Structure formats: C-alpha cells, structure tokens
Short mmCIF file of C-alpha atoms and ligand atoms in Angstrom, two decimals:
data_model
loop_
_atom_site.label_atom_id
_atom_site.label_comp_id
_atom_site.label_asym_id
_atom_site.label_seq_id
_atom_site.Cartn_x
_atom_site.Cartn_y
_atom_site.Cartn_z
CA MET A 1 -74.71 -23.61 -8.96
CA SER A 2 -76.49 -25.89 -6.62
CA ALA A 3 -75.64 -29.56 -6.48
CA ALA A 4 -78.36 -32.16 -5.85
CA PHE A 5 -77.40 -35.32 -4.01
CA SER A 6 -79.62 -38.21 -3.02
CA HIS A 7 -79.50 -40.17 0.21
CA ASP A 8 -81.89 -42.32 2.18
CA VAL A 9 -81.56 -40.05 5.19
CA VAL A 10 -80.07 -36.62 5.82
CA VAL A 11 -79.21 -35.85 9.43
CA VAL A 12 -79.06 -32.15 10.34
CA GLY A 13 -76.59 -31.62 13.18
CA ALA A 14 -73.52 -33.61 14.25
CA GLY A 15 -74.00 -33.52 18.01
CA LEU A 16 -74.34 -36.77 19.95
CA ALA A 17 -78.03 -37.12 19.00
CA GLY A 18 -77.52 -36.75 15.25
CA LEU A 19 -74.37 -38.88 15.24
CA ASN A 20 -76.05 -41.66 17.20
CA ALA A 21 -79.02 -41.65 14.81
CA ALA A 22 -76.63 -41.76 11.83
CA THR A 23 -74.52 -44.56 13.33
CA ARG A 24 -77.53 -46.73 14.06
CA LEU A 25 -79.09 -46.13 10.64
CA GLU A 26 -75.82 -46.94 8.87
CA ALA A 27 -75.53 -50.15 10.88
CA GLU A 28 -78.83 -51.21 9.26
CA GLY A 29 -77.50 -50.50 5.77
CA VAL A 30 -79.14 -47.08 5.37
CA ASP A 31 -77.30 -44.47 3.28
CA VAL A 32 -76.90 -41.41 5.53
CA LEU A 33 -75.42 -37.96 5.05
CA VAL A 34 -74.82 -35.79 8.12
CA LEU A 35 -74.79 -32.01 7.64
CA GLU A 36 -73.15 -29.88 10.30
CA ALA A 37 -73.24 -26.08 10.48
CA GLN A 38 -69.90 -25.68 12.25
CA ALA A 39 -66.34 -26.55 11.28
CA ARG A 40 -66.30 -29.24 13.99
CA VAL A 41 -68.62 -31.97 15.23
CA GLY A 42 -69.86 -32.35 18.81
CA GLY A 43 -72.13 -29.29 19.24
CA ARG A 44 -72.62 -28.79 22.96
CA ILE A 45 -69.67 -31.04 23.67
CA HIS A 46 -66.72 -28.77 23.18
CA SER A 47 -63.28 -29.48 24.61
CA MET A 48 -61.36 -26.22 24.82
CA ARG A 49 -58.03 -27.88 24.10
CA ARG A 50 -56.14 -24.58 23.95
CA LEU A 51 -56.95 -24.13 27.66
CA GLY A 52 -55.75 -27.51 28.84
CA ARG A 53 -56.53 -31.14 28.25
CA ASN A 54 -59.95 -31.42 29.90
CA ALA A 55 -61.13 -27.82 30.00
CA GLU A 56 -64.62 -28.50 28.71
CA ALA A 57 -67.05 -25.78 27.64
CA GLY A 58 -69.98 -28.20 27.33
CA GLY A 59 -70.84 -31.76 28.40
CA THR A 60 -68.17 -32.98 30.81
CA TYR A 61 -69.36 -35.57 33.32
CA ILE A 62 -70.48 -38.96 32.17
CA GLY A 63 -72.69 -40.56 34.77
CA ALA A 64 -71.61 -44.03 35.79
CA GLY A 65 -74.92 -45.31 34.40
CA TYR A 66 -74.78 -43.58 30.99
CA LYS A 67 -74.99 -46.91 29.21
CA ARG A 68 -75.09 -45.54 25.67
CA VAL A 69 -72.28 -43.01 26.10
CA ILE A 70 -70.05 -45.49 27.93
CA ALA A 71 -70.64 -48.23 25.34
CA THR A 72 -69.89 -45.78 22.51
CA ALA A 73 -66.65 -44.66 24.16
CA ALA A 74 -65.63 -48.31 24.62
CA ARG A 75 -66.46 -49.15 20.99
CA HIS A 76 -64.10 -46.40 19.82
CA GLY A 77 -61.35 -47.21 22.31
CA ILE A 78 -61.79 -43.91 24.18
CA ARG A 79 -60.47 -44.12 27.72
CA LEU A 80 -62.79 -42.82 30.42
CA ILE A 81 -61.31 -41.61 33.69
CA ASP A 82 -62.99 -41.60 37.08
CA VAL A 83 -63.61 -38.01 38.23
CA THR A 84 -65.02 -38.81 41.65
CA ARG A 85 -62.21 -37.07 43.52
CA ALA A 86 -62.36 -33.95 41.36
CA LEU A 87 -66.15 -33.79 41.83
CA GLU A 88 -65.77 -34.12 45.58
CA PHE A 89 -63.63 -30.95 45.58
CA PHE A 90 -66.61 -29.06 44.11
CA ARG A 91 -68.31 -29.32 47.50
CA GLU A 92 -65.59 -27.10 48.92
CA GLN A 93 -66.89 -23.66 48.05
CA ASP A 94 -67.92 -20.69 50.14
CA LEU A 95 -71.12 -18.72 49.78
CA VAL A 96 -71.15 -15.03 48.89
CA LEU A 97 -74.19 -12.88 49.68
CA GLY A 98 -73.60 -9.31 48.57
CA THR A 99 -70.02 -8.65 49.56
CA GLU A 100 -69.99 -11.02 52.52
CA ILE A 101 -68.17 -14.33 52.13
CA ILE A 102 -69.75 -16.96 54.36
CA ARG A 103 -67.77 -20.10 55.15
CA GLN A 104 -69.72 -23.34 55.09
CA ALA A 105 -69.05 -23.82 58.81
CA GLU A 106 -70.69 -20.43 59.52
CA TRP A 107 -73.84 -21.06 57.46
CA PRO A 108 -75.96 -23.17 59.88
CA ASP A 109 -76.01 -20.35 62.46
CA HIS A 110 -75.78 -17.43 60.06
CA PRO A 111 -78.60 -14.83 60.41
CA ALA A 112 -79.20 -14.89 56.62
CA ASN A 113 -79.95 -18.64 56.69
CA PRO A 114 -83.72 -19.00 56.17
CA PHE A 115 -83.82 -22.80 55.97
CA PRO A 116 -86.01 -24.79 58.36
CA GLU A 117 -84.53 -26.45 61.44
CA GLY A 118 -82.96 -29.74 60.43
CA ASP A 119 -81.92 -28.39 57.01
CA ARG A 120 -79.90 -25.38 58.14
CA ALA A 121 -76.59 -27.14 57.55
CA LEU A 122 -77.35 -27.55 53.86
CA MET A 123 -75.76 -24.97 51.57
CA PRO A 124 -78.15 -23.37 49.02
CA TRP A 125 -76.61 -25.22 46.05
CA SER A 126 -77.07 -28.53 47.89
CA TYR A 127 -80.53 -27.79 49.22
CA ARG A 128 -82.06 -27.29 45.79
CA ARG A 129 -80.71 -30.68 44.73
CA VAL A 130 -81.48 -32.51 47.96
CA LEU A 131 -85.17 -31.51 48.07
CA PRO A 132 -86.19 -33.03 44.70
CA MET A 133 -84.21 -36.16 45.61
CA ARG A 134 -85.71 -36.52 49.07
CA GLU A 135 -89.31 -35.60 48.18
CA ASN A 136 -89.48 -37.42 44.86
CA PRO A 137 -92.56 -39.50 44.04
CA LEU A 138 -91.23 -40.74 40.66
CA GLY A 139 -90.37 -44.43 40.84
CA SER A 140 -88.16 -44.17 37.73
CA PRO A 141 -87.13 -41.21 35.54
CA ASP A 142 -89.47 -42.09 32.65
CA GLU A 143 -92.47 -41.73 34.98
CA TRP A 144 -92.27 -37.94 34.65
CA LEU A 145 -94.59 -38.13 31.65
CA ASP A 146 -97.08 -40.45 33.32
CA PRO A 147 -100.38 -38.50 33.58
CA LYS A 148 -100.59 -39.48 37.24
CA HIS A 149 -97.69 -37.06 37.89
CA ALA A 150 -99.19 -34.17 35.88
CA TYR A 151 -100.17 -32.45 39.15
CA LEU A 152 -96.44 -31.79 39.68
CA ASP A 153 -96.22 -29.66 36.53
CA ILE A 154 -96.42 -26.57 38.71
CA SER A 155 -93.75 -24.01 39.43
CA MET A 156 -90.84 -25.02 41.57
CA ARG A 157 -91.84 -22.11 43.83
CA ASP A 158 -95.33 -23.55 44.43
CA TRP A 159 -93.92 -27.03 44.93
CA MET A 160 -91.43 -25.74 47.51
CA ARG A 161 -94.15 -23.70 49.23
CA GLY A 162 -96.14 -26.93 49.43
CA LEU A 163 -93.25 -28.40 51.42
CA GLY A 164 -93.65 -25.56 53.90
CA LEU A 165 -90.68 -23.45 52.82
CA SER A 166 -90.80 -19.69 53.27
CA ASP A 167 -90.37 -17.39 50.26
CA ALA A 168 -86.99 -16.33 51.66
CA ALA A 169 -85.85 -19.97 51.79
CA ILE A 170 -87.11 -20.62 48.24
CA ASP A 171 -85.35 -17.53 46.98
CA ILE A 172 -81.99 -18.39 48.45
CA ALA A 173 -82.20 -22.10 47.65
CA TYR A 174 -83.22 -21.69 44.04
CA SER A 175 -82.69 -18.21 42.63
CA ARG A 176 -78.92 -17.87 42.87
CA ASN A 177 -77.09 -19.23 39.80
CA SER A 178 -80.11 -21.23 38.83
CA THR A 179 -79.41 -23.57 35.92
CA PHE A 180 -83.10 -23.78 34.87
CA GLY A 181 -84.77 -20.38 34.55
CA ALA A 182 -83.96 -17.34 36.67
CA ASP A 183 -85.98 -18.23 39.74
CA ALA A 184 -88.26 -20.88 41.18
CA ALA A 185 -91.40 -19.34 39.63
CA ASP A 186 -90.01 -19.93 36.12
CA VAL A 187 -89.51 -23.65 36.03
CA SER A 188 -91.68 -26.77 36.28
CA ALA A 189 -91.13 -28.87 39.41
CA LEU A 190 -91.82 -31.93 37.26
CA LEU A 191 -88.69 -31.25 35.20
CA LEU A 192 -86.52 -31.05 38.32
CA LEU A 193 -88.10 -34.17 39.78
CA PHE A 194 -87.35 -35.99 36.51
CA ARG A 195 -83.76 -34.78 36.70
CA ALA A 196 -83.45 -35.91 40.31
CA ALA A 197 -84.97 -39.31 39.49
CA PHE A 198 -82.43 -39.68 36.69
CA SER A 199 -79.55 -38.83 39.07
CA ARG A 200 -80.89 -41.32 41.60
CA ALA A 201 -81.04 -44.02 38.93
CA GLN A 202 -77.47 -43.18 37.93
CA ARG A 203 -76.27 -43.61 41.48
CA ALA A 204 -77.95 -46.98 41.71
CA LEU A 205 -76.10 -48.13 38.58
CA ALA A 206 -72.71 -46.73 39.62
CA PRO A 207 -69.96 -48.95 40.96
CA LYS A 208 -69.63 -48.28 44.69
CA GLY A 209 -67.83 -44.99 45.37
CA THR A 210 -67.87 -43.78 41.76
CA LEU A 211 -69.68 -40.56 40.85
CA GLY A 212 -68.81 -40.38 37.19
CA TYR A 213 -66.26 -40.23 34.41
CA THR A 214 -64.91 -37.98 31.76
CA ALA A 215 -62.95 -38.76 28.60
CA ALA A 216 -59.19 -38.83 29.17
CA ASN A 217 -58.50 -36.81 26.03
CA GLY A 218 -61.47 -34.46 26.14
CA VAL A 219 -65.14 -35.40 25.74
CA GLU A 220 -65.16 -34.06 22.17
CA SER A 221 -63.11 -37.14 21.26
CA ILE A 222 -66.36 -39.17 21.55
CA PRO A 223 -68.41 -37.37 18.86
CA ALA A 224 -65.22 -36.97 16.80
CA ALA A 225 -64.71 -40.77 16.80
CA MET A 226 -68.40 -41.37 16.02
CA ALA A 227 -68.18 -39.04 13.03
CA GLU A 228 -64.92 -40.58 11.89
CA SER A 229 -66.41 -44.07 11.84
CA LEU A 230 -69.33 -43.11 9.56
CA ARG A 231 -69.00 -44.44 6.00
CA ARG A 232 -69.76 -41.02 4.54
CA ALA A 233 -67.83 -38.06 5.94
CA VAL A 234 -69.85 -35.47 7.84
CA ARG A 235 -70.31 -32.39 5.64
CA LEU A 236 -68.98 -29.57 7.85
CA GLU A 237 -69.76 -25.86 7.55
CA SER A 238 -73.11 -26.66 5.92
CA PRO A 239 -75.84 -24.85 7.83
CA VAL A 240 -79.31 -25.98 6.84
CA VAL A 241 -81.75 -23.13 6.27
CA ALA A 242 -84.93 -24.87 5.06
CA ILE A 243 -86.54 -28.30 4.73
CA ASP A 244 -89.35 -29.13 2.30
CA SER A 245 -91.15 -32.30 3.15
CA GLY A 246 -92.93 -33.20 -0.07
CA LYS A 247 -94.74 -36.38 -1.10
CA GLY A 248 -91.91 -38.12 -2.95
CA ALA A 249 -88.93 -36.82 -0.97
CA ALA A 250 -87.71 -34.34 1.54
CA VAL A 251 -85.47 -31.59 0.23
CA VAL A 252 -82.91 -30.06 2.56
CA HIS A 253 -81.66 -26.57 1.65
CA CYS A 254 -78.22 -25.44 2.81
CA ALA A 255 -77.03 -21.85 3.25
CA ASP A 256 -74.73 -22.24 0.23
CA ALA A 257 -77.87 -22.85 -1.91
CA SER A 258 -77.15 -26.57 -2.35
CA ARG A 259 -80.18 -28.88 -2.04
CA ILE A 260 -80.19 -32.50 -0.98
CA ARG A 261 -83.04 -34.92 -1.60
CA ALA A 262 -83.66 -37.62 0.95
CA ARG A 263 -86.38 -40.07 1.85
CA ARG A 264 -86.27 -38.98 5.48
CA VAL A 265 -84.63 -36.18 7.47
CA VAL A 266 -83.49 -36.25 11.07
CA PHE A 267 -83.43 -32.79 12.60
CA ALA A 268 -80.96 -33.08 15.48
CA ALA A 269 -80.44 -29.49 16.65
CA PRO A 270 -82.15 -27.48 19.44
CA PHE A 271 -85.55 -25.82 19.01
CA GLY A 272 -83.90 -22.39 19.37
CA VAL A 273 -82.21 -23.18 16.04
CA LEU A 274 -85.24 -24.88 14.46
CA ARG A 275 -87.21 -21.67 15.05
CA ASN A 276 -85.16 -19.99 12.33
CA ILE A 277 -85.45 -22.75 9.77
CA ARG A 278 -88.20 -22.71 7.17
CA ILE A 279 -90.19 -25.95 7.25
CA ASP A 280 -92.69 -26.62 4.47
CA PRO A 281 -95.42 -27.62 5.17
CA PRO A 282 -94.99 -25.71 8.43
CA LEU A 283 -95.20 -27.33 11.85
CA ALA A 284 -98.63 -26.90 13.41
CA GLY A 285 -100.52 -26.91 16.70
CA LEU A 286 -98.76 -27.70 19.96
CA GLN A 287 -95.60 -28.83 18.20
CA ALA A 288 -95.21 -25.42 16.50
CA GLU A 289 -95.97 -23.70 19.81
CA ALA A 290 -93.34 -25.79 21.61
CA VAL A 291 -90.69 -24.99 19.00
CA ASP A 292 -91.50 -21.32 19.44
CA ARG A 293 -91.67 -21.26 23.22
CA LEU A 294 -89.37 -23.89 24.72
CA ARG A 295 -86.62 -21.98 26.47
CA SER A 296 -82.95 -22.78 26.82
CA GLN A 297 -80.68 -21.74 29.67
CA ALA A 298 -78.23 -18.91 29.16
CA ILE A 299 -74.82 -20.01 30.43
CA THR A 300 -71.47 -18.35 29.84
CA GLN A 301 -68.22 -19.78 31.10
CA VAL A 302 -65.28 -17.48 31.69
CA TYR A 303 -61.92 -19.19 32.11
CA LEU A 304 -59.34 -17.60 34.37
CA ARG A 305 -55.79 -18.56 35.27
CA PRO A 306 -54.66 -17.79 38.82
CA LYS A 307 -51.16 -16.31 38.86
CA THR A 308 -50.76 -17.32 42.52
CA PRO A 309 -52.80 -19.48 44.94
CA PHE A 310 -54.39 -16.30 46.37
CA TRP A 311 -56.95 -18.34 48.34
CA GLU A 312 -54.14 -19.33 50.68
CA LEU A 313 -53.85 -15.65 51.66
CA ASP A 314 -57.46 -15.04 52.66
CA GLY A 315 -58.24 -18.56 53.80
CA TYR A 316 -61.54 -18.86 51.94
CA ALA A 317 -62.25 -21.81 49.67
CA PRO A 318 -60.82 -21.43 46.16
CA SER A 319 -64.37 -21.82 44.76
CA LEU A 320 -67.08 -19.26 45.49
CA PHE A 321 -70.85 -19.41 44.96
CA THR A 322 -71.74 -15.75 44.53
CA ASP A 323 -75.06 -13.98 44.08
CA SER A 324 -73.61 -11.48 41.63
CA LEU A 325 -71.99 -11.29 38.18
CA PRO A 326 -69.26 -13.98 38.53
CA GLY A 327 -71.89 -16.61 39.41
CA MET A 328 -70.22 -19.84 40.47
CA VAL A 329 -66.46 -19.47 40.43
CA ALA A 330 -65.28 -23.06 40.38
CA ALA A 331 -61.71 -24.19 40.87
CA ALA A 332 -61.19 -26.66 38.04
CA ARG A 333 -58.92 -29.66 38.44
CA SER A 334 -58.44 -30.91 34.93
CA GLY A 335 -54.85 -32.14 35.23
CA SER A 336 -53.77 -35.64 36.21
CA ASP A 337 -53.60 -34.68 39.92
CA PRO A 338 -57.10 -33.75 41.18
CA SER A 339 -55.65 -31.82 44.13
CA GLU A 340 -54.03 -29.35 41.72
CA ILE A 341 -56.13 -26.38 40.59
CA THR A 342 -55.55 -25.91 36.85
CA HIS A 343 -57.76 -22.86 36.32
CA LEU A 344 -60.94 -21.18 37.59
CA THR A 345 -64.16 -21.25 35.62
CA ALA A 346 -66.77 -18.59 36.35
CA TRP A 347 -70.21 -19.98 35.43
CA LEU A 348 -72.56 -17.09 34.71
CA THR A 349 -76.25 -17.84 34.27
CA GLY A 350 -79.34 -15.97 33.03
CA ALA A 351 -79.09 -12.19 32.80
CA HIS A 352 -75.50 -12.19 34.06
CA ALA A 353 -74.56 -14.39 31.10
CA THR A 354 -76.56 -12.57 28.41
CA GLY A 355 -75.42 -9.20 29.78
CA LEU A 356 -71.90 -10.00 28.59
CA ASP A 357 -72.97 -11.21 25.14
CA GLY A 358 -72.65 -7.80 23.45
CA LEU A 359 -69.11 -7.19 24.76
CA GLY A 360 -65.77 -8.26 23.34
CA GLU A 361 -64.28 -11.32 25.07
CA ALA A 362 -61.46 -9.43 26.78
CA GLU A 363 -63.82 -6.77 28.15
CA ALA A 364 -66.28 -9.43 29.36
CA GLY A 365 -63.41 -11.32 31.03
CA GLN A 366 -62.14 -8.15 32.71
CA ARG A 367 -65.60 -7.38 34.14
CA VAL A 368 -65.72 -10.81 35.73
CA ILE A 369 -62.18 -10.45 37.10
CA ASP A 370 -63.05 -7.01 38.57
CA ALA A 371 -66.23 -8.41 40.15
CA ILE A 372 -64.28 -11.28 41.78
CA ALA A 373 -61.64 -8.87 43.07
CA ALA A 374 -64.37 -6.64 44.56
CA ILE A 375 -65.65 -9.61 46.56
CA ARG A 376 -62.26 -11.05 47.33
CA PRO A 377 -59.42 -8.51 47.60
CA ALA A 378 -56.79 -11.29 47.73
CA ALA A 379 -57.65 -12.02 44.05
CA ARG A 380 -56.79 -8.47 42.95
CA GLY A 381 -54.18 -8.60 40.17
CA GLN A 382 -53.99 -12.39 40.48
CA LEU A 383 -56.33 -13.51 37.70
CA GLU A 384 -55.64 -13.70 33.99
CA PHE A 385 -58.44 -14.03 31.45
CA ILE A 386 -57.82 -17.01 29.17
CA GLY A 387 -61.09 -17.65 27.36
CA LEU A 388 -64.88 -17.54 27.29
CA HIS A 389 -67.77 -19.46 25.79
CA SER A 390 -71.30 -18.10 25.65
CA TRP A 391 -73.92 -20.76 24.92
CA SER A 392 -76.72 -18.23 24.46
CA GLY A 393 -74.50 -16.35 22.02
CA ASP A 394 -73.72 -19.55 20.10
CA PRO A 395 -76.06 -19.47 17.08
CA TRP A 396 -75.95 -23.26 16.68
CA ALA A 397 -76.94 -23.98 20.27
CA ALA A 398 -79.10 -20.95 21.26
CA GLY A 399 -78.56 -21.82 24.93
CA ALA A 400 -77.08 -24.56 27.07
CA TRP A 401 -80.07 -26.88 27.59
CA ALA A 402 -83.84 -26.76 27.25
CA TRP A 403 -86.14 -26.24 30.23
CA PHE A 404 -89.90 -26.33 30.75
CA GLY A 405 -91.95 -23.71 32.56
CA PRO A 406 -94.91 -24.64 34.78
CA GLY A 407 -97.54 -26.47 32.71
CA GLU A 408 -95.20 -26.92 29.74
CA VAL A 409 -94.13 -30.49 30.47
CA THR A 410 -97.65 -31.85 30.15
CA ARG A 411 -98.52 -29.47 27.31
CA TYR A 412 -95.48 -30.02 25.10
CA ALA A 413 -93.35 -33.02 26.04
CA PRO A 414 -95.72 -35.76 24.81
CA VAL A 415 -96.10 -34.23 21.33
CA MET A 416 -93.21 -31.95 20.52
CA GLY A 417 -90.91 -34.67 19.20
CA SER A 418 -93.49 -36.34 16.93
CA PRO A 419 -92.41 -36.86 13.32
CA HIS A 420 -93.67 -34.17 10.94
CA GLU A 421 -94.22 -35.54 7.43
CA ARG A 422 -90.74 -36.87 6.48
CA ILE A 423 -88.92 -35.07 9.28
CA HIS A 424 -87.96 -36.79 12.55
CA PHE A 425 -86.62 -34.91 15.56
CA CYS A 426 -84.00 -35.67 18.18
CA GLY A 427 -81.75 -33.86 20.64
CA GLU A 428 -81.34 -33.75 24.42
CA HIS A 429 -84.63 -31.80 24.75
CA LEU A 430 -86.56 -34.74 23.33
CA ALA A 431 -85.40 -37.56 25.61
CA LEU A 432 -88.04 -39.41 27.60
CA ALA A 433 -85.93 -41.10 30.27
CA SER A 434 -82.44 -39.55 30.36
CA ARG A 435 -80.67 -36.25 30.83
CA GLY A 436 -77.56 -34.60 29.40
CA MET A 437 -75.35 -36.51 26.98
CA GLU A 438 -77.24 -39.73 27.61
CA ALA A 439 -80.46 -37.89 26.67
CA ALA A 440 -78.98 -36.89 23.33
CA MET A 441 -77.97 -40.51 22.66
CA GLU A 442 -81.39 -41.81 23.72
CA SER A 443 -83.22 -39.40 21.42
CA GLY A 444 -81.01 -40.24 18.44
CA GLU A 445 -81.69 -43.92 19.00
CA ARG A 446 -85.43 -43.25 19.07
CA ALA A 447 -85.30 -41.25 15.81
CA SER A 448 -83.39 -44.08 14.10
CA ILE A 449 -86.01 -46.61 15.24
CA GLU A 450 -88.81 -44.40 13.89
CA ILE A 451 -87.10 -44.16 10.50
CA LEU A 452 -86.25 -47.86 10.24
CA ALA A 453 -89.93 -48.58 10.70
CA GLN A 454 -90.70 -46.34 7.71
CA LEU A 455 -87.97 -47.20 5.19
C1 LIG B 501 -72.14 -25.88 29.67
C2 LIG B 501 -72.69 -27.27 29.50
C3 LIG B 501 -72.34 -28.24 30.42
C4 LIG B 501 -72.87 -29.52 30.29
N1 LIG B 501 -72.47 -30.50 31.16
C5 LIG B 501 -72.92 -31.75 30.99
C6 LIG B 501 -72.41 -32.81 31.79
O1 LIG B 501 -71.49 -32.60 32.59
N2 LIG B 501 -72.92 -34.04 31.61
C7 LIG B 501 -73.89 -34.31 30.68
O2 LIG B 501 -74.34 -35.45 30.55
N3 LIG B 501 -74.35 -33.33 29.86
C8 LIG B 501 -73.88 -32.07 30.00
N4 LIG B 501 -74.30 -31.09 29.16
C9 LIG B 501 -75.35 -31.40 28.18
C10 LIG B 501 -74.83 -32.12 26.93
O3 LIG B 501 -73.64 -31.53 26.49
C11 LIG B 501 -75.91 -32.02 25.85
O4 LIG B 501 -77.12 -32.55 26.37
C12 LIG B 501 -75.61 -32.79 24.58
O5 LIG B 501 -74.28 -32.61 24.15
C13 LIG B 501 -76.59 -32.30 23.51
O6 LIG B 501 -76.39 -33.04 22.33
P1 LIG B 501 -77.38 -32.83 21.12
O7 LIG B 501 -76.91 -33.73 20.04
O8 LIG B 501 -78.78 -32.94 21.57
O9 LIG B 501 -77.24 -31.31 20.67
P2 LIG B 501 -75.97 -30.49 20.15
O10 LIG B 501 -74.74 -31.02 20.77
O11 LIG B 501 -76.30 -29.07 20.32
O12 LIG B 501 -75.92 -30.85 18.59
C14 LIG B 501 -76.61 -30.14 17.61
C15 LIG B 501 -75.71 -29.96 16.41
O13 LIG B 501 -76.45 -29.34 15.37
C16 LIG B 501 -75.64 -28.40 14.74
N5 LIG B 501 -76.53 -27.45 14.07
C17 LIG B 501 -77.29 -26.49 14.65
N6 LIG B 501 -77.99 -25.85 13.73
C18 LIG B 501 -77.69 -26.39 12.53
C19 LIG B 501 -78.10 -26.14 11.20
N7 LIG B 501 -78.98 -25.17 10.90
N8 LIG B 501 -77.59 -26.92 10.21
C20 LIG B 501 -76.69 -27.90 10.48
N9 LIG B 501 -76.26 -28.17 11.74
C21 LIG B 501 -76.76 -27.43 12.74
C22 LIG B 501 -74.84 -27.77 15.87
O14 LIG B 501 -73.70 -27.11 15.41
C23 LIG B 501 -74.53 -29.04 16.69
O15 LIG B 501 -73.33 -29.63 16.27
C24 LIG B 501 -73.77 -29.82 29.24
C25 LIG B 501 -74.09 -28.83 28.29
C26 LIG B 501 -73.55 -27.55 28.42
C27 LIG B 501 -73.90 -26.52 27.38
#
C-alpha cells in the first residue's frame, strides 16, 4: 500500500543544504517534509562517536568566517571550540617518497626536491596551497564565475606550467594525495583559485590568531539540532527513487513505494546520487550532462589506534605524507589536550581509496597497517585498526566532494543548479561563493529563496 501525503515542499536529503533550505522555508510558514535515505541526518557530516568524541569522518573544521554555520550553531546552543592549536600540529609531518622518509629540515637541499629556488623550503602539501593563494587574480571568491576569469578554466598542470614550473615540480606538488582529481591534468585551475580565494576571505574574517573551530560534541550535533527543531520530523530511511514534475504538482517516489505530492521539491543530494534517480520530464542539455559527468573525490579514512608512541623510537614526525597506499597518515588530536595524540587517521585518495572498496573493513585496515609498517619499521605491531569510512563506497554520497575538470567550470557551473520544472537543487557542489559546510548552507539558502519567489 502506498500512502499519499501532501506538503508545500518536499526536501530530498537531510544534509546541511537540505536542512538549511527546510529551516528557512518553515520560518516563512511553508509546510515542509524532509526525506532522508539514511537512519541519521547530516550526510557528509558524520561524527564517529564510537571512536572518540571528535573523530569526524566528514566535515570537521568550521572556518572562522563561516557565518551561516556559526550562526546556526549559536542558535541551537552548540558550543564551538577553537582548533587552531590542533591544526598547527598538522604542519608537523614528514614526507615519504618510495620507502625514504624525508624530514622537513632535509627537504630544501634534498636531491628529489624539484621546486624552484626560493620555494625549495616549501613542502609539497604546502606548495600546492601556497601557489593558488599567492598567484590568485580573484578579488573575491564569487568572482570565479565572472567570464573575465574563464581563461583560468584550464588544467592545474597548464596553469602551473604557465608559472614556469617543471613537470617534475608539478607532479610532486600536486599528484600525491591530491584531494581534487588524481593529478594536475585532471582538475580546473579555476576551481582551486576559487577555493584559495575562499580561504583568503576566511582568514580576513577570522579573529586574530584563530584558524577555525569544530563543534565541542561532534559536528553532527549541528545537523541533528537543525533537524530536531523542524516542526515536522525528518522521515529517515526513506530513499527517494524518482521525481515526477507534472503541471499541478511534483510527485516524489520513495523506495518503499510511497508517493508524496508537493508543490515544489528541493533535491539536496550530490549529483552522483541524482544520476540514479528517475526524473520526469528528464533533465536536458548542459544540466543533464553536468549531472552525468561532474566527478566527486574518492576519499577513504582508516582509523588506527597506536598501542605505543612508536614515533618516539624512530624520531620521525607522528604524521607522514606518503606517496603510497596509506596516503596522509595524520596524528589526530581530538581530546581536550591538543598535544595528546588520540588516534591516527590514514587519508587515502583516488585509486588507493577505491582499491580498498571491495574488501572487508578488517582486511582493508590490515593492508594500510602493513603498508605503514613497511615504510616505518617502528610502527610494526603497534597499530590497531579501529574503523574505516569510504566516501566513494557510500551510496548516499558517491564521493567526498565534487570537482570540475578543465573547461567544466565555465561549461557547467552557471547552469547546472537551475530549477527544473518544480525541482530546485542545492548541495555543496552548487554554491557560488563558499566551500565546504558553508557552501552547503549557502546553496540551501539560495534554493529556499527560489521557492519563496514561486509559492
Ligand atoms: C572527508 C570529508 C572531510 C570534510 N572536511 C570538511 C571540513 O573540514 N570543513 C568543511 O567546511 N567541509 C568539509 N567537508 C565538506 C562538507 O562536509 C560538505 O560540503 C557538506 O557536509 C555537504 O553537505 P550537503 O548538504 O551538500 O550534502 P550531504 O551532507 O551529502 O547531504 C545529502 C543528504 O542526502 C541524503 N540522500 C542522498 N541520496 C538520497 C536519496 N535518494 N533520498 C533521500 N536522501 C538522500 C544523504 O544521505 C545525505 O544525508 C568534508 C567532507 C568530507 C567527505
């Protein structure tokens, strides 16, 4: 038996974007029902409470200028804590090339360092962030879509070549543990310049000396409180499989065969999920192409507990930036004392991440432990696998975050979030001026404004 309900608006997806759209619509007296596929709200914000208070699998750091996120946390009485000290510790990691561990102090004069004179002291993970900051022509983040910057919608590789970098320098600066694409040829420079302009704007808004915050009781407490404060409870475990956008109403079909009629629908999940949802009439033109083609980064986090502080034995930094399977092995400091290492998180990206997707968790964890021990003998027998989250293997996320290839920013970004009949779209991939959690909030706000103009 299928039940038919009627609401002004149905929101598909209870991540920050969908919840912000729902909150803002409700505040204007609109009757909203939020449908969520999973048994929890928050989507790509996921506090792994079983691993420790702030062991986050998704969105963690709240920039000091995330106005919407910070205001929402304040409205719900959620305490934010300054994570500047913990973030500063992230700079203390050594570089691994092959099986060689290179201390930061050794890097400027190391024979494998291909960076130009003047930049040789920068570690690869810093260099790829410093360049788009230093060489950034965007006056403000929202300028990335200004046609005058379209010439920057070229590959990061070509942009870096234009700065005079050698292919060896580009490779080592960009293609190890890249968080957008696998290497610099994959990704649009315009996306990374937008991201850098957003970071710069965040710094300008931050109180002096503050890098950012996190939520004292786990970031998931923010979407949880947003959902809790809605008049109508979020309907959990209700995956949407199809949306008909007819003349009189939109009809949302759930996997349990229930159908819900609404005047408008907000689709607030990633394109990788939208791809598998039947939309009638179908999306067309560049919007359909963008939904099909926009890629999302494969990231898997593997959580490990050190049985002993083995880094004191070999004298290398507790965190390693490797060029092999374990990716970035970061010493996490999620307790109340930032000098205390609570666990290690191995961040695997791209093929290293997807390569583990077919394995059982314990086997995947063991492979990462073995790979760390091969690099660092002091870690042998000292690491215990405690958990894993694969974002590419998560059917409701289909990756960690969206990224644009060369040419795709100008081709897709201006049109891919346009309303389609009675369906409006939001999600971090559709923000025009923000990144990360703030992007999700921004896009949900925009969708609510679009709908209020129509109702
Ligand atoms: C590993 C990682 C680290 C990150 N770190 C940071 C950080 O430090 N700082 C920062 O600002 N940002 C960070 N982010 C990004 C940030 O978490 C996201 O940008 C933001 O949470 C995305 O919110 P969203 O609402 O757009 O999408 P989502 O959170 O993905 O919400 C979409 C929702 O839709 C649901 N859904 C999907 N399909 C269906 C369906 N068919 N029917 C019903 N519901 C469905 C999903 O279950 C989900 O709840 C990180 C993300 C990841 C993955």
